[in-house]
Short mmCIF file of C-alpha atoms in Angstrom, two decimals:
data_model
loop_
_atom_site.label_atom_id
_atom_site.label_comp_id
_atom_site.label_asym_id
_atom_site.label_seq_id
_atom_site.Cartn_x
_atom_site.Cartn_y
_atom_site.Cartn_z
CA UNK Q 181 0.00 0.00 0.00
CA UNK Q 182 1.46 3.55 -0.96
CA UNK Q 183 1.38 6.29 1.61
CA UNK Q 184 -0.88 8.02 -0.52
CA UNK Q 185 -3.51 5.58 0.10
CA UNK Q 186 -2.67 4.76 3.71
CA UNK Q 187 -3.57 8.41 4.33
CA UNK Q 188 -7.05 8.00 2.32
CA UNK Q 189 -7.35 4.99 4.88
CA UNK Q 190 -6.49 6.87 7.91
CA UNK Q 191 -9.35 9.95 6.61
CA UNK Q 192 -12.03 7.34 6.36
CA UNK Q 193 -11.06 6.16 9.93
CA UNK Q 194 -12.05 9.64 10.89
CA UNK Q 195 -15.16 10.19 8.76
CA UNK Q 196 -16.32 6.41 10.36
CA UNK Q 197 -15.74 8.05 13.65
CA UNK Q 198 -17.33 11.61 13.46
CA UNK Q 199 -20.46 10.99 14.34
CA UNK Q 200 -19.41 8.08 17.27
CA UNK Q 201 -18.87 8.21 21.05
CA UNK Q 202 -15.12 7.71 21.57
CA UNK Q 203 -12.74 9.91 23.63
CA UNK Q 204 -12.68 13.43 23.24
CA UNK Q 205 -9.44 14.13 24.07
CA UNK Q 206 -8.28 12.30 20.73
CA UNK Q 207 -7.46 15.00 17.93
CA UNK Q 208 -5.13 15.28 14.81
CA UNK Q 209 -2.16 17.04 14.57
CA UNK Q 210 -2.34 18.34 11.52
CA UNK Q 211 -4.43 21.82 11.63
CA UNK Q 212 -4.23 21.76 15.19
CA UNK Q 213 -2.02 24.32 16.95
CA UNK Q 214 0.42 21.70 17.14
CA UNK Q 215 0.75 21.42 13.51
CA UNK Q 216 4.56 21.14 11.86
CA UNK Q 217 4.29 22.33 7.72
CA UNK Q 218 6.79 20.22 5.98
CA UNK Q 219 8.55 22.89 3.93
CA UNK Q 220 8.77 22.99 0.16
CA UNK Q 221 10.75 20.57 -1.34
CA UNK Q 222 11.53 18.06 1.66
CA UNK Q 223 9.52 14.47 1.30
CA UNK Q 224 8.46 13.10 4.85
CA UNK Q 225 6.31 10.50 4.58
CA UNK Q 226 6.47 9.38 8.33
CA UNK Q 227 5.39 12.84 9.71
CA UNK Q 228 2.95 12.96 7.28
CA UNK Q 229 1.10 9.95 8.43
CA UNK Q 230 1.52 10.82 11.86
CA UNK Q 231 0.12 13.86 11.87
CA UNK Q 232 -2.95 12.79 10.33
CA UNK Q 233 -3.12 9.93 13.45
CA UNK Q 234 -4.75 10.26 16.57
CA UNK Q 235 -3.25 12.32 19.15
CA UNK Q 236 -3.53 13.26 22.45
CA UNK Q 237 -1.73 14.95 25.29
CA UNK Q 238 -0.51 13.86 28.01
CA UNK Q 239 0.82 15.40 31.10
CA UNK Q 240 4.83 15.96 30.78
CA UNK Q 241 5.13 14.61 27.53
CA UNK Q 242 3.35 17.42 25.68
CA UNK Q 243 0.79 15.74 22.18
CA UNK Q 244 1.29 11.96 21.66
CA UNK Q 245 -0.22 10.07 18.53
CA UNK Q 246 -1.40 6.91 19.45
CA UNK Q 247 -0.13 4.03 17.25
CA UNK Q 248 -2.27 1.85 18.92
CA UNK Q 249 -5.66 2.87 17.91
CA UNK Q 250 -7.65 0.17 16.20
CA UNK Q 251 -8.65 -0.65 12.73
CA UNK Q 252 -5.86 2.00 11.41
CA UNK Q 253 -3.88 0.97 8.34
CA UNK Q 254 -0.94 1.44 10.17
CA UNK Q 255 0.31 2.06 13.47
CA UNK Q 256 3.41 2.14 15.70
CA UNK Q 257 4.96 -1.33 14.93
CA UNK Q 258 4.82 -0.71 11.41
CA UNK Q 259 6.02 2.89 11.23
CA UNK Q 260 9.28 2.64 13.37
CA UNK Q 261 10.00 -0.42 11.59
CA UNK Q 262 9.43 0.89 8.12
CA UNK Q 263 11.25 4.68 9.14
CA UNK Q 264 12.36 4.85 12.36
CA UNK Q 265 11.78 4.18 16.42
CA UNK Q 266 11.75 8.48 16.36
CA UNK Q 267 10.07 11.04 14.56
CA UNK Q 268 11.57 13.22 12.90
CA UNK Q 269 8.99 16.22 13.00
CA UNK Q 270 10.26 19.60 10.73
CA UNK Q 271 10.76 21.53 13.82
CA UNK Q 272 13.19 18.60 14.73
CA UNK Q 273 15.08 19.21 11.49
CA UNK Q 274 15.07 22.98 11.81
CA UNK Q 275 16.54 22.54 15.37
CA UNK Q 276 19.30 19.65 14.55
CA UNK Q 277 20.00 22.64 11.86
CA UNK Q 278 20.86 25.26 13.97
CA UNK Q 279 22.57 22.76 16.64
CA UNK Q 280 24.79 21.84 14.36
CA UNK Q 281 25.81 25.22 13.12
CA UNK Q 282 27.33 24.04 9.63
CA UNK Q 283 29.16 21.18 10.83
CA UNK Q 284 28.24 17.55 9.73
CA UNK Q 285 26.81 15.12 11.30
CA UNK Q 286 27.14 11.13 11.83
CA UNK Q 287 24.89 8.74 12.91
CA UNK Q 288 25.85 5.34 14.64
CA UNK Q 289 23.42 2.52 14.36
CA UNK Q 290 21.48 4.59 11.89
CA UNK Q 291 19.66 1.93 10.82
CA UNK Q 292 16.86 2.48 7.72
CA UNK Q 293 19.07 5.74 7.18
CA UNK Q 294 15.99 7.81 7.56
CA UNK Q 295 16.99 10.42 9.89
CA UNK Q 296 19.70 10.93 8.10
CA UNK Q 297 17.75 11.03 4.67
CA UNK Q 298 16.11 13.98 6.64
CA UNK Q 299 19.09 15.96 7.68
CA UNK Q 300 20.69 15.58 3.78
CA UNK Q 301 17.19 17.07 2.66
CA UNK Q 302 17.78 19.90 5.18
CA UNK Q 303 21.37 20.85 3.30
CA UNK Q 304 23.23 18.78 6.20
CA UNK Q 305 26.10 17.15 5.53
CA UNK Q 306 25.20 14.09 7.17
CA UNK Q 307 27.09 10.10 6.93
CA UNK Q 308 25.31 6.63 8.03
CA UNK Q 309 26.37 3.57 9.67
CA UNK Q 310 24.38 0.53 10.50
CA UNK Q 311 26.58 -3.11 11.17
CA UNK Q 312 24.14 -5.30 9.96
CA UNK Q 313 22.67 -5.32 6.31
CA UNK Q 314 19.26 -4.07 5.73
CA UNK Q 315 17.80 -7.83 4.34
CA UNK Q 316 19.15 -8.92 8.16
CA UNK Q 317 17.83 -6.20 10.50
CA UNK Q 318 14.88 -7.35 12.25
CA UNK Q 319 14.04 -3.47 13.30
CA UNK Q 320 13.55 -2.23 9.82
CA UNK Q 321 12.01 -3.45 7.04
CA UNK Q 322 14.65 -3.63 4.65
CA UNK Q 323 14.40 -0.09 2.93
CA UNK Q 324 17.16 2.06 3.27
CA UNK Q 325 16.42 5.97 2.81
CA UNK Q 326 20.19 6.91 2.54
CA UNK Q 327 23.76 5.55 1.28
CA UNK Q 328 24.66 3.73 5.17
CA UNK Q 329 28.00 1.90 5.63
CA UNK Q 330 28.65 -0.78 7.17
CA UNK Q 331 30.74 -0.74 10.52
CA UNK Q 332 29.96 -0.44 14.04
CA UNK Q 333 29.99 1.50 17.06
CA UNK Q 334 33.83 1.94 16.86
CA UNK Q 335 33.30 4.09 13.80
CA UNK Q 336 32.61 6.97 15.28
CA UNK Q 337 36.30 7.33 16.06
CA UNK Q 338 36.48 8.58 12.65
CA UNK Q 339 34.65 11.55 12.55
CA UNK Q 340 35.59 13.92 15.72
CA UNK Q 341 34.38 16.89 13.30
CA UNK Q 342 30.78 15.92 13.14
CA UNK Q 343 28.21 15.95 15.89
CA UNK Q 344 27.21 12.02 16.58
CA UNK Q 345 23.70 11.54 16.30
CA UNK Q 346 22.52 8.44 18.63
CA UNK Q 347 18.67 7.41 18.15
CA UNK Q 348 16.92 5.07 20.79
CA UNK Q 349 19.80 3.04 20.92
CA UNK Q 350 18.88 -0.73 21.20
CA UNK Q 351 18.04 -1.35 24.82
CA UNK Q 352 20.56 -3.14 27.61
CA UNK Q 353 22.68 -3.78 24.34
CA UNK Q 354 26.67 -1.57 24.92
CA UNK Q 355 26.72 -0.57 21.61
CA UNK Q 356 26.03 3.06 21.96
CA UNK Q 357 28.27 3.35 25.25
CA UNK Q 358 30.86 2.17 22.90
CA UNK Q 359 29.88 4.73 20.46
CA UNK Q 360 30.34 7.27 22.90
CA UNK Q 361 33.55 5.89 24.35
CA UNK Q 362 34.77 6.15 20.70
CA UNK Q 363 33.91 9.37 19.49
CA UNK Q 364 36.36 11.93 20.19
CA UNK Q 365 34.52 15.05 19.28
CA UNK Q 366 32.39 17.69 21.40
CA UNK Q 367 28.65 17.43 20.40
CA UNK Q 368 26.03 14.69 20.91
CA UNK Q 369 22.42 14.69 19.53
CA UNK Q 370 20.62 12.03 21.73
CA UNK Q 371 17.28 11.29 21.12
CA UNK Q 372 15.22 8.42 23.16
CA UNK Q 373 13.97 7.87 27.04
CA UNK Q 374 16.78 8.88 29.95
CA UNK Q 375 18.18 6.36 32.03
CA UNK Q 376 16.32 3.67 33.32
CA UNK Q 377 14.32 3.75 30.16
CA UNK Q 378 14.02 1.18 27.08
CA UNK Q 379 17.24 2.15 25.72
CA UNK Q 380 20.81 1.45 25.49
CA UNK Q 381 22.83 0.59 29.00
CA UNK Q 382 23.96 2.01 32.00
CA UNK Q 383 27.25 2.97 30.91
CA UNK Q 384 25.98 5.23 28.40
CA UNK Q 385 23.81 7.00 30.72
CA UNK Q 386 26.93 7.24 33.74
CA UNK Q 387 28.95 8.27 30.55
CA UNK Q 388 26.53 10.86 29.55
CA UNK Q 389 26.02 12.05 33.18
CA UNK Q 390 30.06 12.59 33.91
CA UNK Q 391 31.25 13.91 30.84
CA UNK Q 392 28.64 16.01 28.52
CA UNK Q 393 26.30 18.90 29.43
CA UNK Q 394 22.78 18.77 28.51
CA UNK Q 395 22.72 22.61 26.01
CA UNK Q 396 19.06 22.05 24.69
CA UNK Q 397 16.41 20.20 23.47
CA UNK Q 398 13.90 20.01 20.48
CA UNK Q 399 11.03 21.49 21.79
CA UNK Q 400 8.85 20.62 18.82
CA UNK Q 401 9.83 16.66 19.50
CA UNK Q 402 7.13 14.48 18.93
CA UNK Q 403 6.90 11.12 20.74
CA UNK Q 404 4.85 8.42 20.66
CA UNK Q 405 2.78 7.63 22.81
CA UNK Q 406 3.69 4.69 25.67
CA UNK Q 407 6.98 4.93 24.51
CA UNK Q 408 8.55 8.11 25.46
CA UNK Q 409 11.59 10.41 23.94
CA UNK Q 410 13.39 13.63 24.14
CA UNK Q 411 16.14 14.91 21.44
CA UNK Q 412 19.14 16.45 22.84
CA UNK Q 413 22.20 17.85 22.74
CA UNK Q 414 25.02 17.38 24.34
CA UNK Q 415 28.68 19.29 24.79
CA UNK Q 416 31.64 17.46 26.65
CA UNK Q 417 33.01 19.28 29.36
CA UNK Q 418 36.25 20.77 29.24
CA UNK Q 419 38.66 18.84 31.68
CA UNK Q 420 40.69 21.55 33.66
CA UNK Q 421 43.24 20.04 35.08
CA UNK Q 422 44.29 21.13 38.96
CA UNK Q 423 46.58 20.30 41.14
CA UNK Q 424 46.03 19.48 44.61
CA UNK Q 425 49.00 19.32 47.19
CA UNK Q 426 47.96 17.15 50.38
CA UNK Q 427 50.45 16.48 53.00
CA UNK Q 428 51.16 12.89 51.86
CA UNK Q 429 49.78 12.53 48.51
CA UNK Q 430 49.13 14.69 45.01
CA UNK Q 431 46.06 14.34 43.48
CA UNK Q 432 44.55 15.93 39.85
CA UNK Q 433 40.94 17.05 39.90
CA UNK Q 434 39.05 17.67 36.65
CA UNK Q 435 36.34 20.03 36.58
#
């Protein structure tokens, strides 16, 4: 089924419902107040379904489509394994943009490639890696959006001039702490649930905790609902080095 007719799908759900009982809370996203435009030129097929889904908002986590609905022609299972566990809303794009600042980007266990099909459609000099080949990962579908190499975590050694973009790394697995332990550069985009969530490992969280600074987040981040996400950035902290005389022992402190 093309997306064009998944939508037409998803518009007769509504016009089955308008005249039901159901809850009222449940509203679509597109022509709402929360609405993101696509701009001109940039294809998005995933925010253009979800927009068009049911939605609602709940407390701390701001307007949530539901990809569990029933008798939709898709939902959550299919979407994040056809594009990707995130989405990548415009306002996303626009704010990875001006993160960035003109500097490229590289993604680590990128997957279907889509994110970073987004950020080469926003002029962003963006690379892809993703270990295993798209016929063998179980948490896509197969289609690739971008050009993505294959190599692992330890790739990310490569590229200290780019930001490293991390999204809902796979959960209790050490690949993305090994990510992090590898890249050598200053700026992080995370995006997924904080510690103690559904993704990656502990390292990566105490590894995130002791060495980066949180500098801002997407506000116009939209996450799905029952399975929760932020997108932020990171800078590592600048290790000044200080020496403290004791009267039987040196020691070096980092700030």
């Amino acid at each position: 089924m093309t997306v064009s007719a998944e939508l037409a799908e998803i518009h007769q759900w509504w016009a089955q419902r308008s005249g039901l009982a159901g809850p009222a809370t449940a509203f679509r996203i597109a022509g709402s107040a929360y609405d993101q435009v696509t701009p001109a030129g940039i294809d998005n097929p995933y925010w253009e379904i979800v927009r068009q889904l049911p939605s609602v908002r709940e407390a701390g986590q701001g307007i949530c489509p539901d990809g569990f609905a029933r008798g939709l022609p898709v939902g959550h299972h299919l979407l994040t394994k056809r594009y990707s566990w995130a989405i990548p809303s415009p306002g996303d794009i626009a704010w990875l943009t001006q993160i960035l600042g003109g500097r490229g980007l590289v993604e680590i266990g990128a997957g279907s490639g889509y994110w970073v099909w987004q950020a080469e459609q926003a002029g962003i000099d963006a690379i892809a890696y993703e270990p295993v080949s798209s016929s063998a990962n179980t948490y896509t579908d197969g289609t690739e959006y971008s050009a993505v190499r294959r190599d692992g975590p330890a790739a990310a050694r490569h590229h200290p001039d780019r930001a490293l973009l991390l999204c809902w790394p796979s959960h209790g697995d050490p690949w993305a702490s090994e990510a992090l332990h590898a890249y050598t550069g200053d700026l992080v985009i995370y995006i997924g649930p904080g510690a103690g969530g559904r993704c990656a490992d502990d390292d990566f969280f105490r590894l995130l905790a002791r060495e980066w600074t949180p500098i801002g987040s997407s506000v116009h981040h939209i996450t799905w609902r029952h399975t929760h996400s932020a997108m932020t950035a990171y800078r590592r902290r600048e290790r000044n080095a200080a020496t403290v005389v004791g009267a039987d022992r040196t020691t070096t402190r980092y700030a």
